[in-house]
């Protein structure tokens, strides 16, 4: 399994991933439960904008096939 993209919007988020086969209904429920548990923890996060090279040097991952500008959000 590997991340295949994502969307972060003010009212929702989406995390795309590749998997060897389709998920069963119970597996989808388990993923939703885990995600909701983490969201409900309401952990404070920080967001920074930096140039792509600095982001990669700091440990950010660039997804294969994605196009990035000179500045990225980390």
PDB file of N, CA, C and O in Angstrom:
ATOM      1  N   UNK A   1       0.851  -1.166   0.000  1.00  0.00           N
ATOM      2  CA  UNK A   1       0.000   0.000   0.000  1.00  0.00           C
ATOM      3  C   UNK A   1       0.899   1.232   0.000  1.00  0.00           C
ATOM      4  O   UNK A   1       1.909   1.287   0.676  1.00  0.00           O
ATOM      5  N   UNK A   2       0.510   2.228  -0.774  1.00  0.00           N
ATOM      6  CA  UNK A   2       1.278   3.463  -0.853  1.00  0.00           C
ATOM      7  C   UNK A   2       0.343   4.628  -1.087  1.00  0.00           C
ATOM      8  O   UNK A   2      -0.695   4.481  -1.729  1.00  0.00           O
ATOM      9  N   UNK A   3       0.726   5.791  -0.557  1.00  0.00           N
ATOM     10  CA  UNK A   3      -0.077   6.978  -0.784  1.00  0.00           C
ATOM     11  C   UNK A   3      -0.064   7.309  -2.267  1.00  0.00           C
ATOM     12  O   UNK A   3       0.963   7.228  -2.931  1.00  0.00           O
ATOM     13  N   UNK A   4      -1.232   7.677  -2.780  1.00  0.00           N
ATOM     14  CA  UNK A   4      -1.353   7.981  -4.197  1.00  0.00           C
ATOM     15  C   UNK A   4      -1.886   9.392  -4.430  1.00  0.00           C
ATOM     16  O   UNK A   4      -2.174   9.762  -5.543  1.00  0.00           O
ATOM     17  N   UNK A   5      -2.015  10.176  -3.383  1.00  0.00           N
ATOM     18  CA  UNK A   5      -2.505  11.545  -3.519  1.00  0.00           C
ATOM     19  C   UNK A   5      -3.340  11.922  -2.318  1.00  0.00           C
ATOM     20  O   UNK A   5      -3.600  11.099  -1.442  1.00  0.00           O
ATOM     21  N   UNK A   6      -3.736  13.158  -2.258  1.00  0.00           N
ATOM     22  CA  UNK A   6      -4.572  13.625  -1.156  1.00  0.00           C
ATOM     23  C   UNK A   6      -5.192  14.968  -1.523  1.00  0.00           C
ATOM     24  O   UNK A   6      -4.765  15.615  -2.471  1.00  0.00           O
ATOM     25  N   UNK A   7      -6.186  15.335  -0.748  1.00  0.00           N
ATOM     26  CA  UNK A   7      -6.822  16.643  -0.881  1.00  0.00           C
ATOM     27  C   UNK A   7      -7.111  17.140   0.522  1.00  0.00           C
ATOM     28  O   UNK A   7      -7.684  16.413   1.336  1.00  0.00           O
ATOM     29  N   UNK A   8      -6.702  18.351   0.808  1.00  0.00           N
ATOM     30  CA  UNK A   8      -7.009  18.970   2.096  1.00  0.00           C
ATOM     31  C   UNK A   8      -7.783  20.239   1.793  1.00  0.00           C
ATOM     32  O   UNK A   8      -7.244  21.188   1.230  1.00  0.00           O
ATOM     33  N   UNK A   9      -9.060  20.232   2.135  1.00  0.00           N
ATOM     34  CA  UNK A   9      -9.944  21.368   1.897  1.00  0.00           C
ATOM     35  C   UNK A   9     -10.494  21.837   3.245  1.00  0.00           C
ATOM     36  O   UNK A   9     -10.411  21.109   4.227  1.00  0.00           O
ATOM     37  N   UNK A  10     -11.030  23.040   3.319  1.00  0.00           N
ATOM     38  CA  UNK A  10     -11.550  23.543   4.597  1.00  0.00           C
ATOM     39  C   UNK A  10     -12.632  22.656   5.218  1.00  0.00           C
ATOM     40  O   UNK A  10     -12.730  22.543   6.429  1.00  0.00           O
ATOM     41  N   UNK A  11     -13.418  21.976   4.370  1.00  0.00           N
ATOM     42  CA  UNK A  11     -14.535  21.204   4.910  1.00  0.00           C
ATOM     43  C   UNK A  11     -14.369  19.691   4.840  1.00  0.00           C
ATOM     44  O   UNK A  11     -15.207  18.953   5.334  1.00  0.00           O
ATOM     45  N   UNK A  12     -13.299  19.209   4.214  1.00  0.00           N
ATOM     46  CA  UNK A  12     -13.071  17.766   4.166  1.00  0.00           C
ATOM     47  C   UNK A  12     -11.654  17.464   3.691  1.00  0.00           C
ATOM     48  O   UNK A  12     -10.960  18.333   3.185  1.00  0.00           O
ATOM     49  N   UNK A  13     -11.262  16.209   3.873  1.00  0.00           N
ATOM     50  CA  UNK A  13      -9.980  15.773   3.344  1.00  0.00           C
ATOM     51  C   UNK A  13     -10.161  14.430   2.668  1.00  0.00           C
ATOM     52  O   UNK A  13     -11.115  13.702   2.912  1.00  0.00           O
ATOM     53  N   UNK A  14      -9.217  14.126   1.781  1.00  0.00           N
ATOM     54  CA  UNK A  14      -9.231  12.847   1.080  1.00  0.00           C
ATOM     55  C   UNK A  14      -7.798  12.343   1.032  1.00  0.00           C
ATOM     56  O   UNK A  14      -6.870  13.101   0.769  1.00  0.00           O
ATOM     57  N   UNK A  15      -7.625  11.076   1.320  1.00  0.00           N
ATOM     58  CA  UNK A  15      -6.319  10.436   1.275  1.00  0.00           C
ATOM     59  C   UNK A  15      -6.434   9.256   0.327  1.00  0.00           C
ATOM     60  O   UNK A  15      -7.169   8.315   0.591  1.00  0.00           O
ATOM     61  N   UNK A  16      -5.757   9.337  -0.801  1.00  0.00           N
ATOM     62  CA  UNK A  16      -5.820   8.282  -1.805  1.00  0.00           C
ATOM     63  C   UNK A  16      -4.635   7.338  -1.617  1.00  0.00           C
ATOM     64  O   UNK A  16      -3.521   7.782  -1.323  1.00  0.00           O
ATOM     65  N   UNK A  17      -4.894   6.054  -1.794  1.00  0.00           N
ATOM     66  CA  UNK A  17      -3.816   5.086  -1.677  1.00  0.00           C
ATOM     67  C   UNK A  17      -4.047   3.927  -2.629  1.00  0.00           C
ATOM     68  O   UNK A  17      -5.174   3.638  -3.021  1.00  0.00           O
ATOM     69  N   UNK A  18      -2.951   3.294  -3.009  1.00  0.00           N
ATOM     70  CA  UNK A  18      -3.057   2.107  -3.850  1.00  0.00           C
ATOM     71  C   UNK A  18      -3.049   0.890  -2.936  1.00  0.00           C
ATOM     72  O   UNK A  18      -2.475   0.905  -1.847  1.00  0.00           O
ATOM     73  N   UNK A  19      -3.713  -0.167  -3.374  1.00  0.00           N
ATOM     74  CA  UNK A  19      -3.814  -1.395  -2.579  1.00  0.00           C
ATOM     75  C   UNK A  19      -3.910  -2.555  -3.559  1.00  0.00           C
ATOM     76  O   UNK A  19      -4.420  -2.403  -4.665  1.00  0.00           O
ATOM     77  N   UNK A  20      -3.442  -3.712  -3.150  1.00  0.00           N
ATOM     78  CA  UNK A  20      -3.410  -4.869  -4.041  1.00  0.00           C
ATOM     79  C   UNK A  20      -4.801  -5.299  -4.505  1.00  0.00           C
ATOM     80  O   UNK A  20      -4.959  -5.864  -5.588  1.00  0.00           O
ATOM     81  N   UNK A  21      -5.808  -5.042  -3.684  1.00  0.00           N
ATOM     82  CA  UNK A  21      -7.171  -5.417  -4.049  1.00  0.00           C
ATOM     83  C   UNK A  21      -8.144  -4.434  -3.409  1.00  0.00           C
ATOM     84  O   UNK A  21      -7.766  -3.642  -2.563  1.00  0.00           O
ATOM     85  N   UNK A  22      -9.400  -4.518  -3.816  1.00  0.00           N
ATOM     86  CA  UNK A  22     -10.413  -3.652  -3.228  1.00  0.00           C
ATOM     87  C   UNK A  22     -10.611  -3.965  -1.751  1.00  0.00           C
ATOM     88  O   UNK A  22     -10.476  -5.112  -1.320  1.00  0.00           O
ATOM     89  N   UNK A  23     -10.895  -2.934  -0.960  1.00  0.00           N
ATOM     90  CA  UNK A  23     -11.128  -3.142   0.469  1.00  0.00           C
ATOM     91  C   UNK A  23     -12.528  -3.693   0.704  1.00  0.00           C
ATOM     92  O   UNK A  23     -13.492  -3.280   0.051  1.00  0.00           O
ATOM     93  N   UNK A  24     -12.614  -4.588   1.650  1.00  0.00           N
ATOM     94  CA  UNK A  24     -13.921  -5.118   2.066  1.00  0.00           C
ATOM     95  C   UNK A  24     -14.623  -4.058   2.911  1.00  0.00           C
ATOM     96  O   UNK A  24     -13.977  -3.162   3.468  1.00  0.00           O
ATOM     97  N   UNK A  25     -15.943  -4.160   3.016  1.00  0.00           N
ATOM     98  CA  UNK A  25     -16.714  -3.183   3.786  1.00  0.00           C
ATOM     99  C   UNK A  25     -16.181  -3.028   5.198  1.00  0.00           C
ATOM    100  O   UNK A  25     -16.057  -1.915   5.710  1.00  0.00           O
ATOM    101  N   UNK A  26     -15.864  -4.136   5.873  1.00  0.00           N
ATOM    102  CA  UNK A  26     -15.366  -4.064   7.253  1.00  0.00           C
ATOM    103  C   UNK A  26     -14.017  -3.370   7.305  1.00  0.00           C
ATOM    104  O   UNK A  26     -13.728  -2.631   8.252  1.00  0.00           O
ATOM    105  N   UNK A  27     -13.166  -3.571   6.315  1.00  0.00           N
ATOM    106  CA  UNK A  27     -11.871  -2.893   6.282  1.00  0.00           C
ATOM    107  C   UNK A  27     -12.053  -1.386   6.132  1.00  0.00           C
ATOM    108  O   UNK A  27     -11.345  -0.603   6.774  1.00  0.00           O
ATOM    109  N   UNK A  28     -13.000  -0.971   5.309  1.00  0.00           N
ATOM    110  CA  UNK A  28     -13.286   0.456   5.156  1.00  0.00           C
ATOM    111  C   UNK A  28     -13.772   1.030   6.484  1.00  0.00           C
ATOM    112  O   UNK A  28     -13.339   2.114   6.896  1.00  0.00           O
ATOM    113  N   UNK A  29     -14.638   0.313   7.172  1.00  0.00           N
ATOM    114  CA  UNK A  29     -15.118   0.765   8.486  1.00  0.00           C
ATOM    115  C   UNK A  29     -13.965   0.907   9.470  1.00  0.00           C
ATOM    116  O   UNK A  29     -13.915   1.885  10.238  1.00  0.00           O
ATOM    117  N   UNK A  30     -13.029  -0.025   9.451  1.00  0.00           N
ATOM    118  CA  UNK A  30     -11.882   0.048  10.362  1.00  0.00           C
ATOM    119  C   UNK A  30     -11.008   1.252  10.052  1.00  0.00           C
ATOM    120  O   UNK A  30     -10.546   1.936  10.964  1.00  0.00           O
ATOM    121  N   UNK A  31     -10.791   1.532   8.779  1.00  0.00           N
ATOM    122  CA  UNK A  31     -10.008   2.717   8.388  1.00  0.00           C
ATOM    123  C   UNK A  31     -10.718   3.970   8.866  1.00  0.00           C
ATOM    124  O   UNK A  31     -10.094   4.869   9.446  1.00  0.00           O
ATOM    125  N   UNK A  32     -12.029   4.047   8.648  1.00  0.00           N
ATOM    126  CA  UNK A  32     -12.793   5.217   9.079  1.00  0.00           C
ATOM    127  C   UNK A  32     -12.720   5.402  10.589  1.00  0.00           C
ATOM    128  O   UNK A  32     -12.572   6.526  11.080  1.00  0.00           O
ATOM    129  N   UNK A  33     -12.803   4.312  11.341  1.00  0.00           N
ATOM    130  CA  UNK A  33     -12.716   4.394  12.801  1.00  0.00           C
ATOM    131  C   UNK A  33     -11.357   4.924  13.241  1.00  0.00           C
ATOM    132  O   UNK A  33     -11.272   5.801  14.108  1.00  0.00           O
ATOM    133  N   UNK A  34     -10.283   4.406  12.642  1.00  0.00           N
ATOM    134  CA  UNK A  34      -8.934   4.868  12.997  1.00  0.00           C
ATOM    135  C   UNK A  34      -8.749   6.349  12.665  1.00  0.00           C
ATOM    136  O   UNK A  34      -8.199   7.114  13.469  1.00  0.00           O
ATOM    137  N   UNK A  35      -9.208   6.758  11.489  1.00  0.00           N
ATOM    138  CA  UNK A  35      -9.072   8.160  11.085  1.00  0.00           C
ATOM    139  C   UNK A  35      -9.872   9.059  12.020  1.00  0.00           C
ATOM    140  O   UNK A  35      -9.372  10.082  12.499  1.00  0.00           O
ATOM    141  N   UNK A  36     -11.117   8.681  12.304  1.00  0.00           N
ATOM    142  CA  UNK A  36     -11.950   9.495  13.186  1.00  0.00           C
ATOM    143  C   UNK A  36     -11.364   9.600  14.591  1.00  0.00           C
ATOM    144  O   UNK A  36     -11.439  10.663  15.219  1.00  0.00           O
ATOM    145  N   UNK A  37     -10.763   8.526  15.102  1.00  0.00           N
ATOM    146  CA  UNK A  37     -10.107   8.585  16.415  1.00  0.00           C
ATOM    147  C   UNK A  37      -9.004   9.632  16.417  1.00  0.00           C
ATOM    148  O   UNK A  37      -8.865  10.411  17.364  1.00  0.00           O
ATOM    149  N   UNK A  38      -8.212   9.655  15.344  1.00  0.00           N
ATOM    150  CA  UNK A  38      -7.116  10.616  15.267  1.00  0.00           C
ATOM    151  C   UNK A  38      -7.632  12.043  15.127  1.00  0.00           C
ATOM    152  O   UNK A  38      -7.114  12.969  15.750  1.00  0.00           O
ATOM    153  N   UNK A  39      -8.658  12.240  14.327  1.00  0.00           N
ATOM    154  CA  UNK A  39      -9.245  13.578  14.152  1.00  0.00           C
ATOM    155  C   UNK A  39      -9.788  14.090  15.473  1.00  0.00           C
ATOM    156  O   UNK A  39      -9.593  15.254  15.845  1.00  0.00           O
ATOM    157  N   UNK A  40     -10.466  13.217  16.217  1.00  0.00           N
ATOM    158  CA  UNK A  40     -11.083  13.628  17.480  1.00  0.00           C
ATOM    159  C   UNK A  40     -10.050  13.965  18.558  1.00  0.00           C
ATOM    160  O   UNK A  40     -10.371  14.677  19.512  1.00  0.00           O
ATOM    161  N   UNK A  41      -8.806  13.525  18.389  1.00  0.00           N
ATOM    162  CA  UNK A  41      -7.747  13.905  19.339  1.00  0.00           C
ATOM    163  C   UNK A  41      -7.431  15.391  19.235  1.00  0.00           C
ATOM    164  O   UNK A  41      -6.868  15.974  20.143  1.00  0.00           O
ATOM    165  N   UNK A  42      -7.772  15.985  18.092  1.00  0.00           N
ATOM    166  CA  UNK A  42      -7.617  17.428  17.888  1.00  0.00           C
ATOM    167  C   UNK A  42      -6.185  17.898  18.176  1.00  0.00           C
ATOM    168  O   UNK A  42      -5.966  18.918  18.836  1.00  0.00           O
ATOM    169  N   UNK A  43      -5.224  17.147  17.666  1.00  0.00           N
ATOM    170  CA  UNK A  43      -3.811  17.462  17.877  1.00  0.00           C
ATOM    171  C   UNK A  43      -3.462  18.757  17.136  1.00  0.00           C
ATOM    172  O   UNK A  43      -3.840  18.944  15.971  1.00  0.00           O
ATOM    173  N   UNK A  44      -2.758  19.636  17.821  1.00  0.00           N
ATOM    174  CA  UNK A  44      -2.346  20.891  17.183  1.00  0.00           C
ATOM    175  C   UNK A  44      -1.226  20.614  16.185  1.00  0.00           C
ATOM    176  O   UNK A  44      -0.272  19.904  16.471  1.00  0.00           O
ATOM    177  N   UNK A  45      -1.365  21.176  15.012  1.00  0.00           N
ATOM    178  CA  UNK A  45      -0.381  20.999  13.952  1.00  0.00           C
ATOM    179  C   UNK A  45       0.174  22.348  13.534  1.00  0.00           C
ATOM    180  O   UNK A  45      -0.468  23.373  13.715  1.00  0.00           O
ATOM    181  N   UNK A  46       1.342  22.304  12.954  1.00  0.00           N
ATOM    182  CA  UNK A  46       1.905  23.516  12.372  1.00  0.00           C
ATOM    183  C   UNK A  46       2.062  23.286  10.877  1.00  0.00           C
ATOM    184  O   UNK A  46       2.273  22.166  10.424  1.00  0.00           O
ATOM    185  N   UNK A  47       1.952  24.346  10.123  1.00  0.00           N
ATOM    186  CA  UNK A  47       2.070  24.295   8.675  1.00  0.00           C
ATOM    187  C   UNK A  47       3.073  25.350   8.257  1.00  0.00           C
ATOM    188  O   UNK A  47       3.008  26.495   8.712  1.00  0.00           O
ATOM    189  N   UNK A  48       4.002  24.947   7.410  1.00  0.00           N
ATOM    190  CA  UNK A  48       5.002  25.889   6.913  1.00  0.00           C
ATOM    191  C   UNK A  48       5.052  25.820   5.399  1.00  0.00           C
ATOM    192  O   UNK A  48       4.849  24.753   4.826  1.00  0.00           O
ATOM    193  N   UNK A  49       5.356  26.933   4.779  1.00  0.00           N
ATOM    194  CA  UNK A  49       5.644  26.942   3.351  1.00  0.00           C
ATOM    195  C   UNK A  49       7.146  27.100   3.193  1.00  0.00           C
ATOM    196  O   UNK A  49       7.776  27.892   3.893  1.00  0.00           O
ATOM    197  N   UNK A  50       7.708  26.310   2.297  1.00  0.00           N
ATOM    198  CA  UNK A  50       9.147  26.379   2.045  1.00  0.00           C
ATOM    199  C   UNK A  50       9.421  25.929   0.623  1.00  0.00           C
ATOM    200  O   UNK A  50       8.529  25.393  -0.043  1.00  0.00           O
ATOM    201  N   UNK A  51      10.636  26.169   0.160  1.00  0.00           N
ATOM    202  CA  UNK A  51      10.947  25.718  -1.187  1.00  0.00           C
ATOM    203  C   UNK A  51      11.048  24.194  -1.190  1.00  0.00           C
ATOM    204  O   UNK A  51      11.286  23.560  -0.166  1.00  0.00           O
ATOM    205  N   UNK A  52      10.813  23.600  -2.336  1.00  0.00           N
ATOM    206  CA  UNK A  52      10.735  22.149  -2.466  1.00  0.00           C
ATOM    207  C   UNK A  52      12.010  21.461  -1.983  1.00  0.00           C
ATOM    208  O   UNK A  52      11.939  20.464  -1.256  1.00  0.00           O
ATOM    209  N   UNK A  53      13.175  21.972  -2.337  1.00  0.00           N
ATOM    210  CA  UNK A  53      14.432  21.339  -1.938  1.00  0.00           C
ATOM    211  C   UNK A  53      14.572  21.299  -0.417  1.00  0.00           C
ATOM    212  O   UNK A  53      14.958  20.273   0.153  1.00  0.00           O
ATOM    213  N   UNK A  54      14.235  22.396   0.257  1.00  0.00           N
ATOM    214  CA  UNK A  54      14.306  22.437   1.721  1.00  0.00           C
ATOM    215  C   UNK A  54      13.322  21.453   2.334  1.00  0.00           C
ATOM    216  O   UNK A  54      13.636  20.751   3.296  1.00  0.00           O
ATOM    217  N   UNK A  55      12.130  21.381   1.763  1.00  0.00           N
ATOM    218  CA  UNK A  55      11.119  20.444   2.266  1.00  0.00           C
ATOM    219  C   UNK A  55      11.622  19.011   2.162  1.00  0.00           C
ATOM    220  O   UNK A  55      11.504  18.226   3.116  1.00  0.00           O
ATOM    221  N   UNK A  56      12.199  18.665   1.035  1.00  0.00           N
ATOM    222  CA  UNK A  56      12.718  17.303   0.860  1.00  0.00           C
ATOM    223  C   UNK A  56      13.871  17.022   1.816  1.00  0.00           C
ATOM    224  O   UNK A  56      13.952  15.934   2.398  1.00  0.00           O
ATOM    225  N   UNK A  57      14.741  17.994   2.015  1.00  0.00           N
ATOM    226  CA  UNK A  57      15.856  17.825   2.942  1.00  0.00           C
ATOM    227  C   UNK A  57      15.369  17.658   4.381  1.00  0.00           C
ATOM    228  O   UNK A  57      16.015  16.985   5.183  1.00  0.00           O
ATOM    229  N   UNK A  58      14.218  18.225   4.709  1.00  0.00           N
ATOM    230  CA  UNK A  58      13.698  18.138   6.075  1.00  0.00           C
ATOM    231  C   UNK A  58      12.919  16.847   6.314  1.00  0.00           C
ATOM    232  O   UNK A  58      12.431  16.610   7.412  1.00  0.00           O
ATOM    233  N   UNK A  59      12.771  16.031   5.265  1.00  0.00           N
ATOM    234  CA  UNK A  59      12.101  14.750   5.437  1.00  0.00           C
ATOM    235  C   UNK A  59      10.755  14.622   4.764  1.00  0.00           C
ATOM    236  O   UNK A  59      10.121  13.574   4.834  1.00  0.00           O
ATOM    237  N   UNK A  60      10.290  15.670   4.097  1.00  0.00           N
ATOM    238  CA  UNK A  60       9.013  15.584   3.378  1.00  0.00           C
ATOM    239  C   UNK A  60       9.151  14.587   2.233  1.00  0.00           C
ATOM    240  O   UNK A  60      10.235  14.403   1.678  1.00  0.00           O
ATOM    241  N   UNK A  61       8.043  13.951   1.901  1.00  0.00           N
ATOM    242  CA  UNK A  61       8.040  12.996   0.802  1.00  0.00           C
ATOM    243  C   UNK A  61       7.338  13.608  -0.399  1.00  0.00           C
ATOM    244  O   UNK A  61       6.273  14.205  -0.261  1.00  0.00           O
ATOM    245  N   UNK A  62       7.934  13.458  -1.560  1.00  0.00           N
ATOM    246  CA  UNK A  62       7.305  13.900  -2.801  1.00  0.00           C
ATOM    247  C   UNK A  62       6.714  12.661  -3.466  1.00  0.00           C
ATOM    248  O   UNK A  62       7.370  11.634  -3.574  1.00  0.00           O
ATOM    249  N   UNK A  63       5.469  12.747  -3.873  1.00  0.00           N
ATOM    250  CA  UNK A  63       4.805  11.609  -4.500  1.00  0.00           C
ATOM    251  C   UNK A  63       5.169  11.528  -5.969  1.00  0.00           C
ATOM    252  O   UNK A  63       5.154  12.529  -6.685  1.00  0.00           O
ATOM    253  N   UNK A  64       5.477  10.337  -6.402  1.00  0.00           N
ATOM    254  CA  UNK A  64       5.810  10.106  -7.803  1.00  0.00           C
ATOM    255  C   UNK A  64       4.664  10.543  -8.702  1.00  0.00           C
ATOM    256  O   UNK A  64       3.512  10.233  -8.442  1.00  0.00           O
ATOM    257  N   UNK A  65       4.970  11.286  -9.717  1.00  0.00           N
ATOM    258  CA  UNK A  65       3.950  11.703 -10.666  1.00  0.00           C
ATOM    259  C   UNK A  65       3.262  13.017 -10.316  1.00  0.00           C
ATOM    260  O   UNK A  65       2.576  13.580 -11.146  1.00  0.00           O
ATOM    261  N   UNK A  66       3.420  13.498  -9.100  1.00  0.00           N
ATOM    262  CA  UNK A  66       2.791  14.765  -8.709  1.00  0.00           C
ATOM    263  C   UNK A  66       3.639  15.925  -9.219  1.00  0.00           C
ATOM    264  O   UNK A  66       4.853  15.827  -9.316  1.00  0.00           O
ATOM    265  N   UNK A  67       2.997  17.015  -9.505  1.00  0.00           N
ATOM    266  CA  UNK A  67       3.698  18.225  -9.931  1.00  0.00           C
ATOM    267  C   UNK A  67       3.717  19.196  -8.757  1.00  0.00           C
ATOM    268  O   UNK A  67       2.695  19.449  -8.139  1.00  0.00           O
ATOM    269  N   UNK A  68       4.874  19.735  -8.455  1.00  0.00           N
ATOM    270  CA  UNK A  68       5.036  20.662  -7.346  1.00  0.00           C
ATOM    271  C   UNK A  68       5.593  21.968  -7.855  1.00  0.00           C
ATOM    272  O   UNK A  68       6.423  21.993  -8.750  1.00  0.00           O
ATOM    273  N   UNK A  69       5.139  23.062  -7.238  1.00  0.00           N
ATOM    274  CA  UNK A  69       5.683  24.373  -7.546  1.00  0.00           C
ATOM    275  C   UNK A  69       6.998  24.581  -6.806  1.00  0.00           C
ATOM    276  O   UNK A  69       7.506  23.683  -6.125  1.00  0.00           O
ATOM    277  N   UNK A  70       7.529  25.778  -6.914  1.00  0.00           N
ATOM    278  CA  UNK A  70       8.780  26.097  -6.227  1.00  0.00           C
ATOM    279  C   UNK A  70       8.588  26.122  -4.713  1.00  0.00           C
ATOM    280  O   UNK A  70       9.491  25.798  -3.954  1.00  0.00           O
ATOM    281  N   UNK A  71       7.389  26.508  -4.246  1.00  0.00           N
ATOM    282  CA  UNK A  71       7.098  26.533  -2.823  1.00  0.00           C
ATOM    283  C   UNK A  71       6.024  25.504  -2.536  1.00  0.00           C
ATOM    284  O   UNK A  71       5.077  25.332  -3.297  1.00  0.00           O
ATOM    285  N   UNK A  72       6.205  24.782  -1.413  1.00  0.00           N
ATOM    286  CA  UNK A  72       5.269  23.731  -1.029  1.00  0.00           C
ATOM    287  C   UNK A  72       4.854  23.919   0.401  1.00  0.00           C
ATOM    288  O   UNK A  72       5.528  24.567   1.202  1.00  0.00           O
ATOM    289  N   UNK A  73       3.721  23.346   0.762  1.00  0.00           N
ATOM    290  CA  UNK A  73       3.213  23.391   2.122  1.00  0.00           C
ATOM    291  C   UNK A  73       3.607  22.104   2.830  1.00  0.00           C
ATOM    292  O   UNK A  73       3.413  21.009   2.304  1.00  0.00           O
ATOM    293  N   UNK A  74       4.193  22.246   4.022  1.00  0.00           N
ATOM    294  CA  UNK A  74       4.650  21.095   4.812  1.00  0.00           C
ATOM    295  C   UNK A  74       3.969  21.139   6.173  1.00  0.00           C
ATOM    296  O   UNK A  74       3.894  22.178   6.790  1.00  0.00           O
TER     297      UNK A  74
END
